[in-house]
Coordinates of C-alpha atoms in Angstrom, one line a residue:
M1 CA 183.5 21.7 -65.4
L2 CA 186.5 23.8 -65.9
D3 CA 185.6 26.7 -63.6
R4 CA 185.9 23.9 -61.1
H5 CA 189.5 22.9 -62.2
N6 CA 190.8 26.4 -62.1
H7 CA 189.6 27.1 -58.9
L8 CA 191.2 23.8 -57.5
S9 CA 194.7 24.6 -59.4
S10 CA 195.0 27.7 -57.7
G11 CA 195.5 26.2 -54.0
F12 CA 193.9 26.6 -50.3
I13 CA 195.4 28.0 -47.5
F14 CA 194.1 25.9 -44.4
V15 CA 194.6 28.2 -41.5
D16 CA 195.2 26.7 -37.7
F17 CA 192.6 29.1 -36.4
S18 CA 193.3 29.0 -32.8
F19 CA 194.2 30.1 -29.2
P20 CA 198.4 30.0 -30.1
N21 CA 197.8 31.9 -33.1
L22 CA 195.6 34.7 -31.2
R23 CA 197.8 37.3 -31.5
R24 CA 198.3 37.5 -35.5
F25 CA 194.3 37.3 -36.0
T26 CA 194.0 40.9 -34.2
D27 CA 196.2 42.6 -37.2
L28 CA 193.9 43.7 -39.4
Q29 CA 195.9 43.1 -42.2
W30 CA 196.5 39.3 -41.8
A31 CA 193.8 37.7 -44.0
D32 CA 195.0 40.4 -46.9
S33 CA 198.6 39.1 -46.5
L34 CA 197.6 35.9 -47.2
A35 CA 195.4 36.5 -49.7
N36 CA 198.2 38.0 -51.7
S37 CA 199.2 34.4 -52.4
G38 CA 196.6 33.7 -54.7
M39 CA 195.5 30.8 -53.2
H40 CA 191.7 30.3 -50.9
I41 CA 191.8 30.8 -47.4
V42 CA 189.5 28.5 -45.1
L43 CA 189.3 28.6 -41.7
I44 CA 189.9 25.9 -39.1
S45 CA 188.4 27.4 -35.7
D46 CA 188.8 26.0 -32.5
R47 CA 186.1 26.5 -30.3
S48 CA 187.3 28.9 -28.0
L49 CA 187.9 31.3 -31.0
T50 CA 185.1 30.6 -33.3
P51 CA 183.4 34.4 -31.9
L52 CA 186.9 35.7 -33.7
A53 CA 186.3 33.5 -36.5
N54 CA 183.3 34.4 -37.1
Y55 CA 184.2 38.4 -36.9
W56 CA 186.8 37.6 -39.8
I57 CA 184.5 35.3 -41.9
L58 CA 181.8 38.9 -41.8
K59 CA 185.2 41.3 -42.1
S60 CA 187.0 39.9 -44.6
N61 CA 185.8 38.5 -48.6
K62 CA 189.1 36.9 -49.0
I63 CA 188.1 33.7 -46.6
Q64 CA 186.3 31.4 -48.8
G65 CA 185.3 29.0 -45.7
I66 CA 185.3 28.2 -42.1
I67 CA 185.4 24.6 -40.5
Y68 CA 184.7 24.3 -36.7
S69 CA 186.3 21.9 -34.6
D70 CA 182.8 20.5 -33.5
D71 CA 181.8 19.8 -37.3
D72 CA 180.9 16.5 -37.5
D73 CA 182.6 14.5 -40.3
I74 CA 179.3 14.9 -43.1
V75 CA 179.4 18.3 -42.2
Q76 CA 183.4 18.9 -42.8
Q77 CA 182.9 16.9 -46.3
Q78 CA 179.9 19.1 -47.1
K79 CA 181.8 21.9 -46.4
M80 CA 185.1 20.9 -48.5
H81 CA 183.0 19.6 -51.5
R82 CA 181.7 23.4 -51.4
L83 CA 185.1 24.8 -51.4
F84 CA 186.9 22.2 -54.2
T85 CA 183.7 23.3 -56.7
G86 CA 184.4 26.7 -56.2
R87 CA 181.6 27.6 -54.1
L88 CA 181.6 29.4 -50.4
A89 CA 181.6 27.6 -47.2
N90 CA 181.3 30.7 -44.8
S91 CA 178.2 30.3 -43.3
K92 CA 178.7 31.0 -39.5
R93 CA 177.4 29.5 -36.4
G94 CA 177.4 30.8 -32.8
R95 CA 178.5 33.8 -31.3
T96 CA 180.5 36.9 -33.2
L97 CA 182.9 39.5 -31.6
N98 CA 181.7 42.8 -32.6
Y99 CA 184.2 45.6 -33.4
T100 CA 184.4 46.6 -29.8
E101 CA 185.1 43.3 -28.7
F102 CA 187.4 43.0 -31.3
I103 CA 189.5 46.2 -30.4
L104 CA 189.3 45.3 -26.6
L105 CA 190.9 42.1 -27.4
K106 CA 193.5 43.5 -29.9
R107 CA 194.6 46.1 -27.3
F108 CA 194.9 43.1 -24.3
V109 CA 197.2 40.8 -26.9
S110 CA 199.2 43.9 -27.2
G111 CA 200.0 43.9 -23.8
I112 CA 197.8 47.1 -22.7
S113 CA 196.3 46.7 -19.4
I114 CA 193.0 47.3 -18.3
Q115 CA 193.4 51.1 -16.7
Q116 CA 195.3 52.2 -20.0
I117 CA 192.6 51.0 -22.2
V118 CA 190.1 52.9 -20.0
N119 CA 192.1 56.0 -20.1
I120 CA 192.7 55.6 -24.0
D121 CA 188.9 55.6 -24.6
N122 CA 188.3 58.1 -22.0

């Protein structure tokens, strides 16, 4: 029980994993930067960024869990209970970006045109 209390006392950062914040999530260091706070990272993902959120769940061991926008109330409560009792809630569902897709997204977000991307990759 003491371990669980200590887990809660370190706090949580709930990350708004939605389209307006897309540029942040193409930075390879964003999760490490938040992890430096010593708090537990939980993603709250909207439907459009679910594949990217799933990519980060696989990529970073700093992320403790993910709550999807279409999780029903019971699933959300179960995930919160898992997190607050020191367990992970990082089971992913749906599509996941692969590394190539992530790199393409990163380049698009940075303003590189399709023609420039083709030239870079050749």
